[in-house]
Structure formats: C-alpha cells, structure tokens
Short mmCIF file of C-alpha atoms and ligand atoms in Angstrom, two decimals:
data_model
loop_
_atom_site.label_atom_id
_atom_site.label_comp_id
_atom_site.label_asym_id
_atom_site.label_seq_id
_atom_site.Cartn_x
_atom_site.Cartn_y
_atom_site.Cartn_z
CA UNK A 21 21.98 3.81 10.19
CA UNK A 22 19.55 6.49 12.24
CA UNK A 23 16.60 6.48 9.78
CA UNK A 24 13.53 9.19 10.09
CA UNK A 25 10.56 8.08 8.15
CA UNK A 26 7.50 10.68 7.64
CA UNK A 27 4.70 8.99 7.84
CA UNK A 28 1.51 9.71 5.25
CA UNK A 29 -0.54 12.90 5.95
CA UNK A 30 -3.82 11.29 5.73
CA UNK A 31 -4.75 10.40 9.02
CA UNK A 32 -2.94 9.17 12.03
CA UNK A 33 -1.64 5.06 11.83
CA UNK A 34 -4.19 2.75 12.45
CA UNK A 35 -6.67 4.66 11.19
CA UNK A 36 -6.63 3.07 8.42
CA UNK A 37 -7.43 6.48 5.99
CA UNK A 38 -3.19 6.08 5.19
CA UNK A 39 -4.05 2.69 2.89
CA UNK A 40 -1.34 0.35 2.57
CA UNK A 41 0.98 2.81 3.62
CA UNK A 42 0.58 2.49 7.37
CA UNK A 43 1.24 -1.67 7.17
CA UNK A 44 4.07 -0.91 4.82
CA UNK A 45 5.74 2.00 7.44
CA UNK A 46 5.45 -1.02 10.23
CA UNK A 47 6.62 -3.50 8.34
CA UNK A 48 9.76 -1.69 7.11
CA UNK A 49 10.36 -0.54 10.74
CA UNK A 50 10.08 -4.15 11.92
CA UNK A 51 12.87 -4.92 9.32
CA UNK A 52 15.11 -2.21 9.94
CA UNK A 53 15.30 -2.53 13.86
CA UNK A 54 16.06 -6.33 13.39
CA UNK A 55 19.05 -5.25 11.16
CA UNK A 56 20.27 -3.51 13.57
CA UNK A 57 19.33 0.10 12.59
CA UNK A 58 17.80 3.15 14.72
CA UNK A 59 14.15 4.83 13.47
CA UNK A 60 12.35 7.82 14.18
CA UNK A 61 8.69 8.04 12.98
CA UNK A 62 7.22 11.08 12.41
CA UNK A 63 3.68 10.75 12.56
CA UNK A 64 0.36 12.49 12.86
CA UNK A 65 -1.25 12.43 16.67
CA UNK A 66 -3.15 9.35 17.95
CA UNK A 67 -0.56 7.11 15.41
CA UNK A 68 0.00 3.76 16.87
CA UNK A 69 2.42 1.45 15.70
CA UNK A 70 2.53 -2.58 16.03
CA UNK A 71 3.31 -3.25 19.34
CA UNK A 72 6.73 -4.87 18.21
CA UNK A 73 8.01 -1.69 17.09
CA UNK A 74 8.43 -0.21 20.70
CA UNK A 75 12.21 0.42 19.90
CA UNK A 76 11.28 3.07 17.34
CA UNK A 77 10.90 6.73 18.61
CA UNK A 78 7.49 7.78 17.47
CA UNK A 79 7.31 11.96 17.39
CA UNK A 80 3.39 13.02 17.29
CA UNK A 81 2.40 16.26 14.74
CA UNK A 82 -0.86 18.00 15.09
CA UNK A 83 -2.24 19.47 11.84
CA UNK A 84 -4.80 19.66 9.19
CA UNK A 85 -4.60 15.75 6.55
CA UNK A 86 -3.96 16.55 2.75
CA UNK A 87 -6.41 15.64 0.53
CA UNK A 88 -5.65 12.28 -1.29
CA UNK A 89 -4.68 12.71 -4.84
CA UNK A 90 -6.71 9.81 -5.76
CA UNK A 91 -9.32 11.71 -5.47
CA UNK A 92 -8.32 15.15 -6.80
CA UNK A 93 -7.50 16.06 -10.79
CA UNK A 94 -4.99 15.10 -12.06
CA UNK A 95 -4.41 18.41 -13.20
CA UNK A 96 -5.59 19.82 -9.35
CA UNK A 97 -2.87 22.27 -8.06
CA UNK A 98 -1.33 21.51 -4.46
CA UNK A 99 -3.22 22.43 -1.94
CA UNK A 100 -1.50 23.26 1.70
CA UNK A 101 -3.77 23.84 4.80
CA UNK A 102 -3.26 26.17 7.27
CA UNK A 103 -2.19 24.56 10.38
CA UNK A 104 -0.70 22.15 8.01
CA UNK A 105 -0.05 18.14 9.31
CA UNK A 106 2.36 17.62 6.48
CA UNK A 107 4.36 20.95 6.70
CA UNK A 108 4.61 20.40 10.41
CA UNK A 109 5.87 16.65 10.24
CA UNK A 110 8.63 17.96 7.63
CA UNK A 111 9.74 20.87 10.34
CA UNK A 112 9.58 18.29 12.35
CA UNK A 113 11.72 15.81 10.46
CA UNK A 114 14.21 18.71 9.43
CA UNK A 115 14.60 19.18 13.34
CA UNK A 116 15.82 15.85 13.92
CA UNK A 117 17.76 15.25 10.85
CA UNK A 118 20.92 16.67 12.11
CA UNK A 119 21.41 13.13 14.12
CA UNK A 120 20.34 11.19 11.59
CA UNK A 121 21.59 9.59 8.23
CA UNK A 122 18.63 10.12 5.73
CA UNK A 123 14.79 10.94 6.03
CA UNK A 124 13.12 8.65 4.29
CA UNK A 125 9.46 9.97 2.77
CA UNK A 126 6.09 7.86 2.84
CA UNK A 127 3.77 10.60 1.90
CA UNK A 128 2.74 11.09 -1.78
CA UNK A 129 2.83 14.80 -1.55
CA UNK A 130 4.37 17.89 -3.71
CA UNK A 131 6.31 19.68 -0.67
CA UNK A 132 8.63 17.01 0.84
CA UNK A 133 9.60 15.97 -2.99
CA UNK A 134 10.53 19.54 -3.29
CA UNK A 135 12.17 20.07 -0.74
CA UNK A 136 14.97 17.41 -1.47
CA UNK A 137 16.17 20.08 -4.27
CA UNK A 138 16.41 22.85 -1.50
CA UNK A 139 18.36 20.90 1.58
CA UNK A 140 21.48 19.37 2.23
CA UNK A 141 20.09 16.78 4.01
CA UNK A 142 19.18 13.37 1.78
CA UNK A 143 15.68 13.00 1.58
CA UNK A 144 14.37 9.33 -0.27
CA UNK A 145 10.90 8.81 -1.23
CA UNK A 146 8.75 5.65 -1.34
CA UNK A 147 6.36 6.60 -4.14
CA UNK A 148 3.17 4.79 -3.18
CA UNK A 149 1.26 5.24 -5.95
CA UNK A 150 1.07 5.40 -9.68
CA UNK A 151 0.74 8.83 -11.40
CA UNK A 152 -2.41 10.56 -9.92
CA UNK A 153 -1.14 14.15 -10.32
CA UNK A 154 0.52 15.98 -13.02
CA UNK A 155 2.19 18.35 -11.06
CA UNK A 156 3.86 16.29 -8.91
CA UNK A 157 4.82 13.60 -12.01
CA UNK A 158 6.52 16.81 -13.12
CA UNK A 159 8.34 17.69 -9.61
CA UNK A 160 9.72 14.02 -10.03
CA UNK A 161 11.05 14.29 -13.18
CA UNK A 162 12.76 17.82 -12.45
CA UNK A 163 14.18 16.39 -9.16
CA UNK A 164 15.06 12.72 -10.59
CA UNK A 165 17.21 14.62 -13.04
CA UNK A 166 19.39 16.16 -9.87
CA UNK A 167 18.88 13.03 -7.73
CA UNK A 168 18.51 9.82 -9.58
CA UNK A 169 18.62 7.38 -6.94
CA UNK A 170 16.33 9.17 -4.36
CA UNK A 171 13.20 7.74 -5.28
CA UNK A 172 11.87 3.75 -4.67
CA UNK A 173 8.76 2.05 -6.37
CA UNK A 174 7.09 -1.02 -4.91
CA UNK A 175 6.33 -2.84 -8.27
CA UNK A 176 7.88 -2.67 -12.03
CA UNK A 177 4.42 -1.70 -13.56
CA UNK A 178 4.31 1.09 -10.89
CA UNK A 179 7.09 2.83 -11.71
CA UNK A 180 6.00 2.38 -15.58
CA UNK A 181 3.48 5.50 -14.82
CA UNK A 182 6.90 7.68 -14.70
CA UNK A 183 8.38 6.56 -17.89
CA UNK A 184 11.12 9.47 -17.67
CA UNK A 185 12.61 7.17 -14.79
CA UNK A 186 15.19 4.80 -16.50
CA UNK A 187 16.18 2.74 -14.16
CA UNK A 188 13.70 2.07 -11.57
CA UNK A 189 14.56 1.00 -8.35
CA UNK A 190 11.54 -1.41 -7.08
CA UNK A 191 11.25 -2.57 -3.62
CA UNK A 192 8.63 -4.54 -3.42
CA UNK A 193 6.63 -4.68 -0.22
CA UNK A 194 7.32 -6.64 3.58
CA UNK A 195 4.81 -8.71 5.30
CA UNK A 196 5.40 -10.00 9.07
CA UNK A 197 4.86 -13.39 8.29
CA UNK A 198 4.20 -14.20 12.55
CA UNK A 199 1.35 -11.98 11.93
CA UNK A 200 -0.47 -14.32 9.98
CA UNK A 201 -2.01 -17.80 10.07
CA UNK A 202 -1.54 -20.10 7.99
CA UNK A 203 -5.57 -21.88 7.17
CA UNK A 204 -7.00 -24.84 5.22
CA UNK A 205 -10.67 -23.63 4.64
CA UNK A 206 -10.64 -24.26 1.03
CA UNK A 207 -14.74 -24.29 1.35
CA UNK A 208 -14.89 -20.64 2.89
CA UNK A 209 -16.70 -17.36 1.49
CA UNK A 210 -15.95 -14.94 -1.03
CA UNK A 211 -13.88 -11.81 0.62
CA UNK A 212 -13.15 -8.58 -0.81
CA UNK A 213 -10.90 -6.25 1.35
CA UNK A 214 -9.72 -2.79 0.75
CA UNK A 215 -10.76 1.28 1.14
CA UNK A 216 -14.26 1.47 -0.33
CA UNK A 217 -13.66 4.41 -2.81
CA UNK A 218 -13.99 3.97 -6.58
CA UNK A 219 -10.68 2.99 -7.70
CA UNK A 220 -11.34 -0.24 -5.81
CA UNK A 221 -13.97 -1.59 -7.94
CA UNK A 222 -15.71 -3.24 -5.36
CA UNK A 223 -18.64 -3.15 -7.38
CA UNK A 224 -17.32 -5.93 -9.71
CA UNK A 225 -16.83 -8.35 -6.67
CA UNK A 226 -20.12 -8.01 -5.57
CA UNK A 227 -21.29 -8.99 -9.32
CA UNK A 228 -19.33 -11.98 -8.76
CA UNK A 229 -20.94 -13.09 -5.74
CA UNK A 230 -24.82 -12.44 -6.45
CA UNK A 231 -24.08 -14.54 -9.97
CA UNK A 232 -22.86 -17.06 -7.50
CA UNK A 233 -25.67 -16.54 -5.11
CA UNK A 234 -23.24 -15.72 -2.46
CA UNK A 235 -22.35 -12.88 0.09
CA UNK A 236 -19.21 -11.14 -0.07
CA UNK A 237 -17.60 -10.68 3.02
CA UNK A 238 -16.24 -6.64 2.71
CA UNK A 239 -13.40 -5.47 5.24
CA UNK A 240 -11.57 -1.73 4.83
CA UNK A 241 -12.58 1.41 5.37
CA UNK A 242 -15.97 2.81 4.03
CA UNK A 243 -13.59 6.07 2.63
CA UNK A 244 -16.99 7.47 -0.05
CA UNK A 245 -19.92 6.61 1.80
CA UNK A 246 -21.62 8.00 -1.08
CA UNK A 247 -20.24 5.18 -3.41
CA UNK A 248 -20.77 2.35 -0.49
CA UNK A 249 -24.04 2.59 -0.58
CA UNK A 250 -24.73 3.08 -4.12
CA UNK A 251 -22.98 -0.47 -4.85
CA UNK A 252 -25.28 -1.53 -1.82
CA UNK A 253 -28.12 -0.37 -3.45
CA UNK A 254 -27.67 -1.80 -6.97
CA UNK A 255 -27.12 -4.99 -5.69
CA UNK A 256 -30.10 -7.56 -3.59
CA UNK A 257 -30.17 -7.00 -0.13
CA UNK A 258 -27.58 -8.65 1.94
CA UNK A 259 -25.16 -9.81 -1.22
CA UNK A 260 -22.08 -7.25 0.71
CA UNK A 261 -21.76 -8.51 4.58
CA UNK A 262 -19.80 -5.43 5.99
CA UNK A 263 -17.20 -6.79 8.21
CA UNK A 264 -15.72 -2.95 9.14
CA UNK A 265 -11.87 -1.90 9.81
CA UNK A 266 -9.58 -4.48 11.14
CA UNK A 267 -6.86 -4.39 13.10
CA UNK A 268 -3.89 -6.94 11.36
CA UNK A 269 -4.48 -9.42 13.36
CA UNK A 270 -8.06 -9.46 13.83
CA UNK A 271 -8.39 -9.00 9.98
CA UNK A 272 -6.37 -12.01 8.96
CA UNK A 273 -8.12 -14.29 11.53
CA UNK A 274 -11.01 -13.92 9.00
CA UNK A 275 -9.65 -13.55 5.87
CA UNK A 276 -8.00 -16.62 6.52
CA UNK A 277 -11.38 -18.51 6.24
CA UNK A 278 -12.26 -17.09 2.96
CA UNK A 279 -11.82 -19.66 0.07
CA UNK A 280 -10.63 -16.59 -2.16
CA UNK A 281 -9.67 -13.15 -2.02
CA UNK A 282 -11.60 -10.85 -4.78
CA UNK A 283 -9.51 -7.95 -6.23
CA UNK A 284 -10.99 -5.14 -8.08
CA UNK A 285 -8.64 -2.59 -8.26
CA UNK A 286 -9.73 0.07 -11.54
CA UNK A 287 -6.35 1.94 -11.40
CA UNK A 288 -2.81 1.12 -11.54
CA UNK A 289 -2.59 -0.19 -7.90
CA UNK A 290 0.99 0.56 -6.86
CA UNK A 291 1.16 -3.11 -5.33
CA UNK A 292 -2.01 -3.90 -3.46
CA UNK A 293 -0.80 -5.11 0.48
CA UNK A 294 -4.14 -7.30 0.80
CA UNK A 295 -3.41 -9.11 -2.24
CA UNK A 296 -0.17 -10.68 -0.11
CA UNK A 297 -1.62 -10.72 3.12
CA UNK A 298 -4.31 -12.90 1.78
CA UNK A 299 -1.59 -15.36 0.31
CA UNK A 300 -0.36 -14.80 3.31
CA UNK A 301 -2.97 -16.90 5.26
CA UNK A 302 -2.78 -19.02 2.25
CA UNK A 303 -6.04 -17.70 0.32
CA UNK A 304 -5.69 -17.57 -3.30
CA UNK A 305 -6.60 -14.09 -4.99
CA UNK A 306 -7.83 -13.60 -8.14
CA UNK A 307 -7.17 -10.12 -9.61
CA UNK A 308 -7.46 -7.92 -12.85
CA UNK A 309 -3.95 -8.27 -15.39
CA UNK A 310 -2.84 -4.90 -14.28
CA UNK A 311 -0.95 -2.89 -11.50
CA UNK A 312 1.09 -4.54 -8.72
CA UNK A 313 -1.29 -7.59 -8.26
CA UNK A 314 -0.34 -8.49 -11.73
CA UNK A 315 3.06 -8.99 -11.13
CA UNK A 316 2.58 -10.52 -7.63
CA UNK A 317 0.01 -13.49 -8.57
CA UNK A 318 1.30 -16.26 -10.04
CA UNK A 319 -1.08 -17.45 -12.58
CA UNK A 320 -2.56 -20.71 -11.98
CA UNK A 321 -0.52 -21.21 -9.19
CA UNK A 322 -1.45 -18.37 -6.35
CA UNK A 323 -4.26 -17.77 -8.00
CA UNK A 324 -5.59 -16.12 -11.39
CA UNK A 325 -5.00 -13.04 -13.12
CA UNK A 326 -8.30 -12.06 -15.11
CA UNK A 327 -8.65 -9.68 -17.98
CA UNK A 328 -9.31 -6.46 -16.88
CA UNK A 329 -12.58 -5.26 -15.98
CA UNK A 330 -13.96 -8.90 -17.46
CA UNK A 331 -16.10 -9.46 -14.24
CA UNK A 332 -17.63 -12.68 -16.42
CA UNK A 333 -13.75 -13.76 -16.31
CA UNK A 334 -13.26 -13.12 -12.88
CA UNK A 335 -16.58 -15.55 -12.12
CA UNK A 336 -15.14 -18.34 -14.35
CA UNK A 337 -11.60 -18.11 -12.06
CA UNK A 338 -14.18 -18.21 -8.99
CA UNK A 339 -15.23 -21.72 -10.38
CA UNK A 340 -12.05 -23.44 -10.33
CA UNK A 341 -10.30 -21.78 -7.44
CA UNK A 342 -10.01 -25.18 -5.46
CA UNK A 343 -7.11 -26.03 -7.88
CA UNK A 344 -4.80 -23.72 -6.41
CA UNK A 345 -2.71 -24.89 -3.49
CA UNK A 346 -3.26 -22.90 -0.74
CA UNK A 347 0.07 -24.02 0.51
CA UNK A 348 1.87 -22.17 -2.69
CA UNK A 349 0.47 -19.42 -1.95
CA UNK A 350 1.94 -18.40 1.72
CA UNK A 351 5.20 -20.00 0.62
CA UNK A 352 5.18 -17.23 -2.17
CA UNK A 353 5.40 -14.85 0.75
CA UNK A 354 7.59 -16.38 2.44
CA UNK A 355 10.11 -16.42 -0.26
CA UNK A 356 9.52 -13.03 -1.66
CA UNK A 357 7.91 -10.44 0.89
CA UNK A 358 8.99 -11.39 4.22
CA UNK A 359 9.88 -7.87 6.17
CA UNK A 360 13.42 -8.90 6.25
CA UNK A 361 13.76 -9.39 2.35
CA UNK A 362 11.82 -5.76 2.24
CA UNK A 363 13.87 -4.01 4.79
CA UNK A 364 17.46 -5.04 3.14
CA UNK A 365 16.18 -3.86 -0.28
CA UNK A 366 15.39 -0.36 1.26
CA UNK A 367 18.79 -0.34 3.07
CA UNK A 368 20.54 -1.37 0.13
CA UNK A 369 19.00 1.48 -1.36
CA UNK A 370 19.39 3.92 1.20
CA UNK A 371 23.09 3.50 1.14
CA UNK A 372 22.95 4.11 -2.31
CA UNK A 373 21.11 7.43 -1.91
CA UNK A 374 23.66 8.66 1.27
CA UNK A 375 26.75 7.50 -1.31
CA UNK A 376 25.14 10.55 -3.12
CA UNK A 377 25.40 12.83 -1.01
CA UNK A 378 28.76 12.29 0.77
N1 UDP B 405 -6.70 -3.03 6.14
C1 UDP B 405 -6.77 -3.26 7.51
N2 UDP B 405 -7.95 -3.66 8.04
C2 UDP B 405 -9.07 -3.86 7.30
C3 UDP B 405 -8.99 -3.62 5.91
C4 UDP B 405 -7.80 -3.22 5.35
O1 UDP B 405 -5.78 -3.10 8.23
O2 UDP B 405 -10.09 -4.22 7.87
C5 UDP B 405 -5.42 -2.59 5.54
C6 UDP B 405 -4.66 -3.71 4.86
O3 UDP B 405 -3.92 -4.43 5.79
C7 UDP B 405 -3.78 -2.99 3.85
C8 UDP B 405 -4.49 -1.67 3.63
O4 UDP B 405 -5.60 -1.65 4.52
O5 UDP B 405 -2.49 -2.77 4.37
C9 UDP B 405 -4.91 -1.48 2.20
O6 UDP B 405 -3.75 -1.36 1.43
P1 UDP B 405 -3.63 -1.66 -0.12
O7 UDP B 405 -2.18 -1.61 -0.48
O8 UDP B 405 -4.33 -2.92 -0.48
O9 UDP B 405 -4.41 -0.46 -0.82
P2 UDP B 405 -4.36 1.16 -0.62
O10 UDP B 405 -5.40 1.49 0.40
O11 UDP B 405 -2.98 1.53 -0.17
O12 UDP B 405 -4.72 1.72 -1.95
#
C-alpha cells in the first residue's frame, strides 16, 4: 500500500507540543515500512522523524499551529489561521494522493474530517482524543453515518466519548520495543511524565511525593507555564525535580530508574503512550480507573489502578509497589503493543476503509 499520513498541526515532530501523537506517527511508520508498505509524511517544517524511518518521504508545510482543543470550549467554533499549517498540509496531502492508496489523518481537527464527505479520495482518521469539542463530535457523527469504517480509536473507553459509533474499531497503540531498556531498579524515585497542562493532574503526583517526603522526578513539556508554577508554588521547595523534554531514548534511560511511574491524567486520556513506555522499561505505573490507562494496567500485576482523583489511594498503591514484577510489566508490551502488532491492526483496517471505496 502507498500510505500518506498528515501529521498533527501543533507543532513540528519532536517538538514535543504534538503529545503522544508524534511517538504514535513513528511508531506506525516503523510498522508499516517493515510490512512492506510505502509512506509519505506530511508534516509541519523542522519535523524530524526517528532515524529508522529514513525510508519514509517526509514533505515539510509552513503555516500557522491550530489551537489544541484541549484547551478551547467545548462549545468553541473552529478556528482556521491565515497562512494556515493544517490547510496547507491537506493541499498538500490532496497533491500527492493521486499515487497513493489512502491518506490516513493524525490531526484532531474539523477540516480534514470534513473533507472526507467532499473527495473521492479515502481519507481515515486516528481520533486521538476523547470528545473535547462539540462541533467536531457532531462532524463525526454526520460523516460516520456516510463512512462507517473511516475512523480508528486507540482504546475501548476512548471511543465510549462517541457513543453514536456502534462498532468501534480500536487500535491500540505501537511501541519500538529496541527503543527501550529493560531495568531492575526496583529502589528508584517517583517519576511523573507528560505535557504539564491541567488535564494532566500533575498536581496530585506531587501530593504523593511530599506525603512521602520524596521528589518527583517531572519529564514533558512545560505546555501552561502559568499552571507549572502554580503546582510549584503550592508545594515545598524542591518536591518537583524538572527533568525537561526528552528525546525517546534519552527519556527512557531515566525513566527506567524510577521505581514507579505516577499517572494523573483528569480527562478521558485517549490511551496515555508514557503509561506503556514506562512498562516498557519495566516500571510499574499506577494510574486513576479511567481513560486508556485503565484498560492498559493490569491490576496488581503491571501495576495499580486507583480510584479516581483518590490521591490518598494513589499513596497507599505507592506503598506496596515492590510487589509488582517488573518483569510482567515489559512482557505486557511485548505481547500487546509492539509496533508490529500496531501497524497490522491499522492495515487491517485500512483495507477495510479502501474496500469502501472501490
Ligand atoms: N515525551 C517525550 N519526552 C519527554 C516527555 C514526554 O518524548 O521528556 C513524549 C512521550 O514519549 C509520549 C508523549 O510525550 O509519547 C506524551 O503522550 P501521551 O499519550 O502520554 O499524552 P498526550 O500528550 O498525547 O496527551
């Protein structure tokens, strides 16, 4: 297959501002080229992608980001810049499509969802998050009813937030297992990674670890300065140890040494990346019961699920975290979110989609 993915609009990859989205793009484009397949990224300047992913043709857009819906109303109405990044990618994409199979959308955005009802050319969607807009909820609906199978969620309780969507198709998530090492330290810190914005709770970590008397080792983004150091301030001096943006490998050198992964999330994460790259290196995470890390920990076994928003919960789980086998928890990965098990999902998928359109 000759596959075009559009990247997110929200900075270029490896910036980091794109979330989980820009591991998830390189991990899928690991697992398609090792199947055999031909991709084209489409991608905001200055993207970068793993350096394994030569093979794929990267084409560079200049334009203005979206804003993230996260942090809009949910009742906001789409907003388009002029000298639009998004709009540019999708002439972009449009351009190329005539040798290729299917575009395949990674941007949570209004305008390349609509545009699958107004060209011939198939056009599937990796929703990346849960409902954060009303207006495009609604555009999904009114195109799911023309085009079923042209839309993918990474996690059951995901795809829950669009409960007009029968059938779901869930893909999961893909994880480069080479990229990450495998370590003992079962007497390590507390760590906490992820964007530092609101919907990522890092506030209730940091409870955790000044109860404990600890530090808690922060890595991701500092995306609302404004909230950063408000937690920072509520908190004594020197409880959060900032650790800064990561590259992959560089970021799992370090979370590897962390006896336990702390995650927060307040909304419906879609599937939460860090939670599996953590298992990854074989460090247990304990999470809130809801979103995607609820239905990727195994309770007890890769770690705990606590009730949500029970930071007094989370702390007792922090107590006993030396009973979980850090062994189980990279062979979950292994078994379940490897890039090759993600990559023949989304082809499986994909075929279904072109069936559609033939
Ligand atoms: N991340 C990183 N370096 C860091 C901190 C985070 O590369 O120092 C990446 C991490 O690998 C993950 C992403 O940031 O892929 C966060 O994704 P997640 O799905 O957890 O949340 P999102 O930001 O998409 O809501």
């Amino acid at each position: 297959m000759r596959i075009v993915l559009i990247s997110t609009p929200l900075g270029f990859l490896g910036s980091g501002k794109g979330g989980g989205v820009e591991l998830t793009l390189n991990s899928l484009v690991s697992g398609l080229l090792s199947l055999g397949h031909s991709v084209d990224v489409i991608a905001p300047r200055n993207s970068k992608l793993h350096k394994s992913n030569e093979k794929a043709k990267v084409h560079f857009v200049e334009g203005k980001d979206q804003i993230s819906w996260q942090h809009q109303n949910y009742n906001s109405p789409v907003t388009i810049p002029d000298n639009s990044l998004l709009a540019g990618m999708l002439e972009k994409a449009i351009d190329i499509a005539k040798q290729s199979d299917v575009l395949l959308n990674m941007s949570y955005d209004w305008l390349p969802i609509w545009m699958t009802l107004n060209v011939e050319i198939p056009i599937a969607h990796i929703i990346s998050m849960g409902s954060e807009s009303s207006v495009i909820r609604n555009l999904i609906s009114k195109v799911y009813a023309k085009h079923p199978n042209n839309f993918a969620f990474h996690s059951k309780i995901q795809a829950d937030d669009y409960p007009f969507i029968k059938k779901p198709i869930i893909i999961g998530n893909g994880f480069k297992l080479n990229n990450y090492t495998f370590q003992e330290s079962v007497k390590g810190p507390l760590g906490w990674v992820g964007r530092v914005a609101p919907e990522k709770g890092l506030e209730d970590a940091v409870y955790v670890a000044n109860e404990l008397g600890e530090q808690l080792k922060v890595w991701g983004v500092k995306e609302d300065e404004t909230y950063a150091s408000k937690i920072e301030k509520s908190f004594p001096s020197g409880t959060i140890d900032w650790m800064g943006f990561l590259s992959t490998n560089e970021l799992q050198k370090e979370l590897g040494k962390c006896r336990v992964l702390l995650n927060t999330p307040k909304w419906n994460e879609a599937y939460g990346n860090v939670v599996v790259e953590a298992l990854a290196c074989g460090v247990p995470v304990i999470a809130y019961k809801r979103g995607g890390p609820s239905e990727i920990i195994q309770h007890g076994k890769t770690g705990y699920l606590a009730e949500p928003d029970d930071k007094k919960n989370m702390l007792s789980y922090v107590e006993i975290i030396e009973k979980i086998k850090r062994k189980k928890c990279r062979e979950w990965v292994e078994k379940n979110a490897s890039t090759d098990i993600f990559a023949n999902k989304v082809v499986n998928w994909l075929n279904k989609v072109m069936q559609d359109y033939k």
